Coordinates of C-alpha atoms in Angstrom, one line a residue:
M123 CA 138.2 -13.8 44.7
N124 CA 141.9 -12.7 44.9
G125 CA 144.8 -15.1 45.2
K126 CA 145.3 -14.8 48.9
A127 CA 141.6 -15.4 49.7
A128 CA 141.5 -18.4 47.3
S129 CA 144.6 -19.8 49.0
R130 CA 143.0 -19.4 52.5
T131 CA 139.8 -21.1 51.2
E132 CA 141.8 -24.0 49.8
G133 CA 143.7 -24.3 53.0
D134 CA 140.6 -24.3 55.1
L135 CA 139.0 -26.9 52.8
S136 CA 142.1 -29.1 53.0
T137 CA 142.1 -28.9 56.9
R138 CA 138.4 -29.8 57.0
T139 CA 139.0 -32.7 54.6
R140 CA 141.8 -34.0 56.7
L141 CA 139.7 -33.7 59.8
E142 CA 136.7 -35.4 58.3
R143 CA 138.9 -38.2 57.0
G144 CA 140.6 -38.5 60.4
R145 CA 137.4 -38.7 62.5
G146 CA 137.0 -42.3 61.5
V147 CA 140.2 -43.1 63.4
L148 CA 139.6 -40.8 66.4
G149 CA 138.7 -43.8 68.5
P150 CA 141.7 -46.0 67.5
A151 CA 144.0 -42.9 67.9
L152 CA 142.7 -42.3 71.4
E153 CA 143.1 -46.0 72.4
L154 CA 146.7 -45.8 71.2
V155 CA 147.5 -42.9 73.4
H156 CA 145.4 -44.4 76.3
T157 CA 147.4 -47.6 76.2
G158 CA 150.7 -45.9 75.8
R159 CA 151.4 -47.3 72.3
A160 CA 151.5 -43.8 70.7
P161 CA 153.7 -41.6 72.8
T162 CA 154.4 -39.2 69.9
R163 CA 152.6 -38.0 66.8
A164 CA 155.1 -39.8 64.6
V165 CA 154.2 -43.1 66.2
L166 CA 150.5 -42.3 66.0
T167 CA 150.9 -41.6 62.2
A168 CA 152.7 -45.0 61.7
E169 CA 150.2 -47.0 63.8
L170 CA 147.1 -45.5 62.1
G171 CA 148.6 -45.7 58.6
V172 CA 147.6 -42.2 57.8
T173 CA 149.5 -39.1 56.6
R174 CA 151.3 -36.8 59.0
A175 CA 148.8 -34.1 58.3
T176 CA 145.8 -36.3 59.1
A177 CA 147.4 -37.6 62.3
G178 CA 148.0 -34.0 63.3
A179 CA 144.4 -33.1 62.7
V180 CA 143.3 -36.2 64.7
A181 CA 145.5 -35.3 67.6
A182 CA 144.3 -31.7 67.6
E183 CA 140.7 -32.9 67.7
L184 CA 141.4 -35.2 70.7
E185 CA 143.1 -32.3 72.4
A186 CA 140.1 -30.0 71.7
L187 CA 137.9 -32.6 73.4
G188 CA 140.1 -32.3 76.5
L189 CA 141.3 -35.9 76.3
I190 CA 145.0 -35.6 75.4
S191 CA 147.8 -33.0 75.5
I192 CA 150.2 -32.3 72.7
D193 CA 153.7 -31.0 73.6
A194 CA 154.1 -27.5 72.2
K195 CA 157.7 -28.2 71.2
P196 CA 158.7 -31.4 69.5
S197 CA 161.6 -33.3 70.8
A198 CA 163.7 -36.3 69.8
P199 CA 165.4 -39.0 72.0
A200 CA 169.1 -38.6 72.3
G201 CA 171.0 -40.1 69.4
S202 CA 167.9 -40.4 67.2
Q203 CA 167.8 -39.2 63.6
G204 CA 165.1 -37.5 61.6
R205 CA 162.6 -34.8 62.4
P206 CA 161.6 -34.6 66.1
S207 CA 158.0 -35.3 66.8
H208 CA 155.4 -33.8 69.2
G209 CA 154.8 -35.8 72.3
L210 CA 151.3 -37.1 73.1
S211 CA 150.0 -37.6 76.6
I212 CA 146.8 -37.9 78.6
A213 CA 145.3 -34.5 79.5
D214 CA 146.1 -33.7 83.2
N215 CA 142.6 -32.2 83.9
G216 CA 140.5 -34.2 81.5
P217 CA 137.3 -36.1 82.3
V218 CA 137.2 -39.1 84.6
V219 CA 135.0 -42.1 85.2
L220 CA 133.7 -43.4 88.5
A221 CA 135.1 -46.9 89.2
A222 CA 134.0 -49.2 92.1
Q223 CA 134.9 -52.6 93.4
V224 CA 132.9 -54.7 95.9
H225 CA 134.5 -57.7 97.7
S226 CA 133.9 -59.7 100.8
D227 CA 136.0 -57.4 103.0
G228 CA 134.5 -54.1 101.8
F229 CA 134.3 -51.8 98.9
R230 CA 136.3 -49.0 97.3
A231 CA 135.4 -46.2 95.0
A232 CA 137.8 -44.2 92.8
L233 CA 138.0 -41.7 90.0
V234 CA 140.1 -43.0 87.1
G235 CA 141.3 -41.0 84.1
L236 CA 142.5 -42.2 80.7
G237 CA 145.7 -44.1 80.8
G238 CA 144.4 -46.1 83.8
R239 CA 145.4 -43.2 86.1
I240 CA 143.7 -43.3 89.5
V241 CA 143.0 -39.7 90.3
A242 CA 141.3 -40.1 93.7
T243 CA 140.1 -42.8 96.0
A244 CA 137.6 -43.0 98.8
P245 CA 138.2 -45.4 101.8
G246 CA 135.6 -48.2 101.7
C247 CA 133.7 -49.9 104.4
E248 CA 134.8 -53.1 106.0
T249 CA 131.4 -54.9 106.1
I250 CA 129.1 -55.7 103.2
D251 CA 125.4 -55.7 103.7
A252 CA 123.3 -58.5 102.3
D253 CA 121.3 -55.9 100.3
P254 CA 123.1 -55.0 97.1
A255 CA 121.1 -51.8 96.7
Q256 CA 122.3 -50.5 100.1
V257 CA 125.9 -51.3 99.4
L258 CA 125.9 -49.9 95.9
G259 CA 124.2 -46.8 97.1
S260 CA 127.0 -46.3 99.6
V261 CA 129.6 -46.8 96.9
I262 CA 128.0 -44.1 94.7
D263 CA 127.7 -41.7 97.6
A264 CA 131.5 -42.1 98.1
G265 CA 132.1 -41.6 94.4
A266 CA 129.9 -38.5 94.3
Q267 CA 131.8 -36.9 97.1
L268 CA 135.1 -37.5 95.2
L269 CA 133.6 -35.9 92.1
E270 CA 132.4 -32.9 94.1
K271 CA 135.9 -32.4 95.7
T272 CA 137.8 -32.7 92.4
G273 CA 135.4 -30.9 90.2
R274 CA 136.3 -33.2 87.3
P275 CA 133.7 -34.0 84.6
C276 CA 132.5 -37.6 84.7
V277 CA 131.6 -39.6 81.6
G278 CA 130.5 -42.9 83.1
A279 CA 130.8 -45.5 85.8
G280 CA 132.0 -49.1 86.1
L281 CA 131.6 -51.7 88.8
A282 CA 133.7 -54.8 89.6
V283 CA 132.0 -57.6 91.5
P284 CA 133.3 -61.1 92.7
S285 CA 130.7 -63.0 90.7
A286 CA 130.0 -64.2 87.3
V287 CA 127.8 -61.6 85.6
A288 CA 125.4 -63.0 83.0
E289 CA 124.9 -61.2 79.8
P290 CA 122.9 -59.4 78.5
E291 CA 120.9 -59.0 81.8
G292 CA 123.8 -57.9 84.0
T293 CA 122.9 -60.3 86.8
A294 CA 125.3 -61.6 89.4
L295 CA 124.7 -65.4 89.2
N296 CA 126.8 -66.5 92.1
P297 CA 127.9 -63.8 94.6
L298 CA 128.8 -66.5 97.0
H299 CA 131.2 -64.4 99.1
L300 CA 128.9 -61.4 99.4
A301 CA 125.7 -63.1 100.8
W302 CA 123.8 -61.3 98.0
P303 CA 120.9 -63.2 96.5
A304 CA 121.9 -65.2 93.4
G305 CA 120.7 -63.5 90.3
S306 CA 120.9 -59.9 91.8
E307 CA 120.5 -57.4 89.1
V308 CA 123.7 -55.6 89.9
R309 CA 124.1 -53.7 86.7
Q310 CA 120.6 -52.2 86.9
I311 CA 120.9 -51.5 90.6
F312 CA 124.3 -49.8 90.0
A313 CA 122.9 -47.8 87.0
D314 CA 119.9 -46.6 89.1
C315 CA 122.2 -45.5 91.9
V316 CA 124.4 -43.6 89.4
R317 CA 121.4 -41.9 87.9
D318 CA 119.8 -41.0 91.2
A319 CA 123.1 -39.4 92.3
G320 CA 123.0 -37.2 89.2
I321 CA 126.2 -38.7 87.8
A322 CA 126.5 -38.4 84.0
G323 CA 127.2 -41.2 81.6
P324 CA 126.4 -44.9 81.2
A325 CA 127.0 -47.5 83.9
F326 CA 128.4 -51.0 83.6
A327 CA 129.2 -54.0 85.8
A328 CA 131.3 -57.1 85.3
N329 CA 133.3 -59.8 87.1
D330 CA 136.3 -58.5 89.0
V331 CA 138.9 -60.9 87.6
N332 CA 137.7 -60.2 84.0
L333 CA 138.2 -56.6 84.6
A334 CA 141.6 -57.1 86.3
A335 CA 142.7 -59.0 83.2
L336 CA 141.5 -56.2 80.9
A337 CA 143.4 -53.6 82.9
E338 CA 146.6 -55.6 83.0
H339 CA 146.4 -56.3 79.2
R340 CA 146.0 -52.6 78.5
H341 CA 148.3 -51.1 81.1
G342 CA 150.2 -53.8 83.0
A343 CA 151.8 -57.2 82.9
G344 CA 149.7 -58.4 80.0
R345 CA 150.7 -55.7 77.5
G346 CA 151.6 -57.3 74.1
A347 CA 150.1 -60.7 74.9
R348 CA 147.8 -62.1 72.2
D349 CA 146.2 -64.9 74.3
L350 CA 146.4 -63.8 78.0
L351 CA 145.3 -66.0 80.8
C352 CA 144.7 -64.3 84.2
V353 CA 144.1 -66.2 87.4
A354 CA 143.7 -64.5 90.7
T355 CA 142.5 -64.9 94.3
G356 CA 141.5 -61.8 96.1
H357 CA 139.7 -61.8 99.5
R358 CA 137.8 -65.0 98.9
G359 CA 137.6 -67.5 96.1
V360 CA 139.5 -67.8 92.7
G361 CA 138.6 -66.3 89.4
G362 CA 140.0 -66.5 85.9
A363 CA 139.9 -64.5 82.7
L364 CA 141.1 -64.8 79.1
V365 CA 141.9 -61.9 76.7
L366 CA 142.0 -62.9 73.1
D367 CA 143.4 -60.4 70.5
G368 CA 142.7 -57.5 72.9
R369 CA 139.2 -58.5 73.8
L370 CA 137.8 -60.3 76.8
H371 CA 136.5 -63.8 76.1
T372 CA 133.3 -64.0 78.1
G373 CA 131.6 -66.9 76.3
S374 CA 128.1 -66.9 75.0
S375 CA 126.5 -65.3 78.0
G376 CA 129.4 -63.8 80.0
L377 CA 130.1 -66.9 82.1
A378 CA 133.4 -68.2 80.5
L379 CA 136.5 -69.0 82.6
E380 CA 134.9 -69.9 85.9
V381 CA 138.3 -71.5 86.8
G382 CA 137.6 -71.5 90.5
H383 CA 135.6 -74.7 90.1
L384 CA 138.3 -76.8 88.5
T385 CA 139.0 -79.8 90.8
V386 CA 142.6 -79.9 91.9
N387 CA 142.2 -82.2 94.9
P388 CA 139.4 -84.8 94.7
E389 CA 139.6 -85.5 98.4
G390 CA 139.9 -81.8 99.4
R391 CA 137.7 -79.2 101.1
P392 CA 134.0 -78.9 100.3
C393 CA 133.3 -76.1 97.9
Y394 CA 130.4 -73.7 97.9
C395 CA 129.4 -75.0 94.5
G396 CA 128.6 -78.4 96.0
S397 CA 131.7 -80.1 94.7
R398 CA 135.0 -80.8 96.6
G399 CA 138.6 -79.8 96.2
C400 CA 138.0 -76.9 93.8
L401 CA 140.7 -74.3 93.1
D402 CA 138.3 -71.8 94.7
V403 CA 138.7 -73.4 98.2
E404 CA 142.2 -75.0 97.8
T405 CA 144.2 -71.9 96.9
D406 CA 142.5 -68.8 98.3
P407 CA 143.6 -66.8 101.4
L408 CA 141.3 -68.8 103.7
A409 CA 142.8 -72.1 102.4
F410 CA 146.3 -70.8 103.1
L411 CA 145.4 -69.7 106.7
T412 CA 143.8 -73.0 107.4
A413 CA 146.7 -75.0 106.0
A414 CA 149.1 -73.0 108.1
G415 CA 147.0 -73.6 111.2
R416 CA 146.0 -69.9 111.7
E417 CA 142.6 -68.5 112.5
P418 CA 141.2 -65.6 110.4
G419 CA 141.9 -62.3 112.0
P420 CA 140.1 -58.9 111.8
E421 CA 142.3 -57.3 109.3
G422 CA 141.0 -59.0 106.2
L423 CA 141.9 -62.5 104.8
L424 CA 144.1 -61.3 101.9
Q425 CA 146.1 -59.0 104.0
Q426 CA 146.6 -61.6 106.8
A427 CA 147.6 -64.3 104.3
R428 CA 150.1 -62.0 102.6
E429 CA 151.7 -61.0 105.9
L430 CA 151.9 -64.6 106.9
L431 CA 153.5 -65.6 103.6
R432 CA 156.2 -63.1 104.2
D433 CA 157.2 -65.1 107.3
A434 CA 157.2 -68.4 105.5
G435 CA 161.0 -68.9 105.6
G436 CA 161.1 -69.0 109.4
D437 CA 158.1 -71.2 110.1
P438 CA 157.9 -74.8 108.8
A439 CA 154.1 -74.8 109.0
I440 CA 153.8 -71.7 106.9
R441 CA 156.3 -72.9 104.4
S442 CA 154.5 -76.3 104.1
A443 CA 151.2 -74.5 103.6
A444 CA 152.7 -72.3 100.9
E445 CA 154.1 -75.3 99.1
E446 CA 150.7 -77.1 99.3
L447 CA 148.9 -74.1 97.7
I448 CA 151.6 -73.7 95.1
D449 CA 151.3 -77.3 94.0
R450 CA 147.5 -77.1 93.9
L451 CA 147.6 -73.8 91.9
G452 CA 150.2 -75.3 89.5
L453 CA 148.0 -78.3 88.9
G454 CA 145.1 -76.0 88.0
L455 CA 147.2 -73.8 85.8
A456 CA 148.6 -76.8 83.9
G457 CA 145.1 -78.0 83.1
L458 CA 144.2 -74.5 81.8
V459 CA 147.4 -74.4 79.7
N460 CA 146.5 -77.7 78.1
I461 CA 143.0 -76.4 77.2
L462 CA 143.7 -72.8 76.3
N463 CA 147.3 -72.7 75.1
P464 CA 147.9 -69.1 76.2
D465 CA 151.1 -67.2 75.4
R466 CA 151.2 -65.6 78.8
I467 CA 149.8 -66.2 82.3
I468 CA 149.5 -63.5 84.9
L469 CA 148.6 -64.1 88.5
G470 CA 147.0 -61.7 91.0
G471 CA 146.1 -61.4 94.6
L472 CA 147.5 -64.1 96.8
H473 CA 148.5 -66.1 93.7
R474 CA 150.9 -63.3 92.8
S475 CA 152.4 -63.6 96.3
L476 CA 152.8 -67.4 96.0
L477 CA 154.6 -66.9 92.6
E478 CA 156.9 -64.4 94.1
A479 CA 157.6 -66.6 97.2
D480 CA 158.7 -69.6 95.1
P481 CA 158.6 -69.0 91.3
E482 CA 160.7 -72.0 90.4
R483 CA 158.4 -74.4 92.2
L484 CA 155.2 -73.1 90.6
R485 CA 156.7 -73.0 87.1
A486 CA 158.1 -76.5 87.5
V487 CA 154.7 -77.9 88.5
V488 CA 153.0 -76.2 85.5
A489 CA 155.7 -77.4 83.1
D490 CA 155.6 -81.0 84.5
R491 CA 151.8 -81.2 84.2
S492 CA 151.2 -79.4 80.9
L493 CA 151.9 -80.7 77.4
W494 CA 153.0 -77.3 76.1
G495 CA 155.0 -76.5 79.2
R496 CA 157.4 -79.4 78.5
S497 CA 158.1 -78.1 75.1
G498 CA 159.0 -74.6 76.0
G499 CA 157.0 -73.3 78.8
V500 CA 154.5 -70.5 79.2
P501 CA 155.7 -67.2 80.8
I502 CA 154.1 -66.9 84.3
L503 CA 154.2 -63.3 85.6
A504 CA 152.9 -61.3 88.5
C505 CA 150.2 -58.7 87.9
T506 CA 151.7 -55.3 88.2
L507 CA 148.8 -52.8 88.7
D508 CA 147.6 -51.8 92.1
H509 CA 143.8 -52.0 92.2
N510 CA 143.6 -53.6 88.8
S511 CA 140.0 -54.6 89.1
L512 CA 139.2 -50.9 89.8
V513 CA 141.2 -49.9 86.7
G514 CA 139.3 -52.5 84.8
A515 CA 136.0 -51.2 85.9
A516 CA 137.1 -47.9 84.7
E517 CA 138.0 -49.4 81.3
L518 CA 134.3 -50.5 81.0
A519 CA 133.2 -47.0 81.4
W520 CA 135.8 -45.6 79.1
Q521 CA 135.0 -48.0 76.3
P522 CA 132.2 -45.9 74.7
V523 CA 134.6 -42.9 74.6
L524 CA 137.4 -45.1 73.1
D525 CA 134.9 -46.4 70.5
D526 CA 133.6 -43.0 69.5
P527 CA 135.1 -39.9 71.2
L528 CA 132.9 -37.4 69.4
G529 CA 129.7 -39.4 69.9
A530 CA 130.4 -39.9 73.6
L531 CA 131.5 -36.4 74.4
G532 CA 130.1 -34.2 71.6

């Protein structure tokens, strides 16, 4: 073998060695790009703790899988020193997942790419049938039409539902606001619909607020938090979620953080759970409309409550109702702070609107009623993602790819 041939052979072996060494970090590398924590190859190298050559091989492999793009020409920020680095971004025409959300006022289907990017959405219906199979079949039909229109490959599907979802069975234990039977096998029904539609990849289902928290932690207001508490009210009821060290805390069987059934007013409204004065019925959109003396309209409870809250300054009844809900919400949050000691709280749905309407009042109630609040306070922020439960449902479906890109796609 001549010198040039030997050199090429050694180079090929070196490249293969770097690639084999790097395949063990393909998943972590993809997650870093997916969550925006590795915008360049230099950052990827530092975050993974590998050599520049190995990071380059890993990035090239992810690009070959159609998951990321590498800038052809490296660049450096103005004023920076050192060698410029190639930029890393999500591939524009890469695969997607089918994400769906069902709530009391309808459903929505969407295609979501890596990075939490919503590629396409389908308008959902405004009434929800009492048969989950019929509803989820309609959801999948809408998603299949999106896939046909876009022509994008699909690697899985995720569903967000307003109910605690028991593990490992995937049953919706308390879909109170959907009129679905308690214990509906939503994950299996959803998976069957996905399979019958010929859509590739595994199917998952989970609680909508859990998924909203996961999406916000990866792509929104929860980025960087170690112990993130999310509390939200959407169309009906109140949910909560806790993300610990980047992972959802779901308890022993998926039922943790049912915060909607904390009592915040012992003499308050009867709750669907059989108790009275729960956060679920004291701080949701229906509670706000009732406190303000308004009847529910046809446009959806959350939309109506938000529009009413925008007029709170000019109407004493609306302002009084907002203050009442803020005080109840603050009481519930304070109890959660005392138990969980989170380093950040994010609020979604109508709770986000209540925070934005009077942030000082809400923060003062939490600080006054919580032990840790008095000593320094816990940041309380608004969720920042549109359709965060949808994005979270997509995160479920993306997780097998993030765990093992080659195994999931190869």
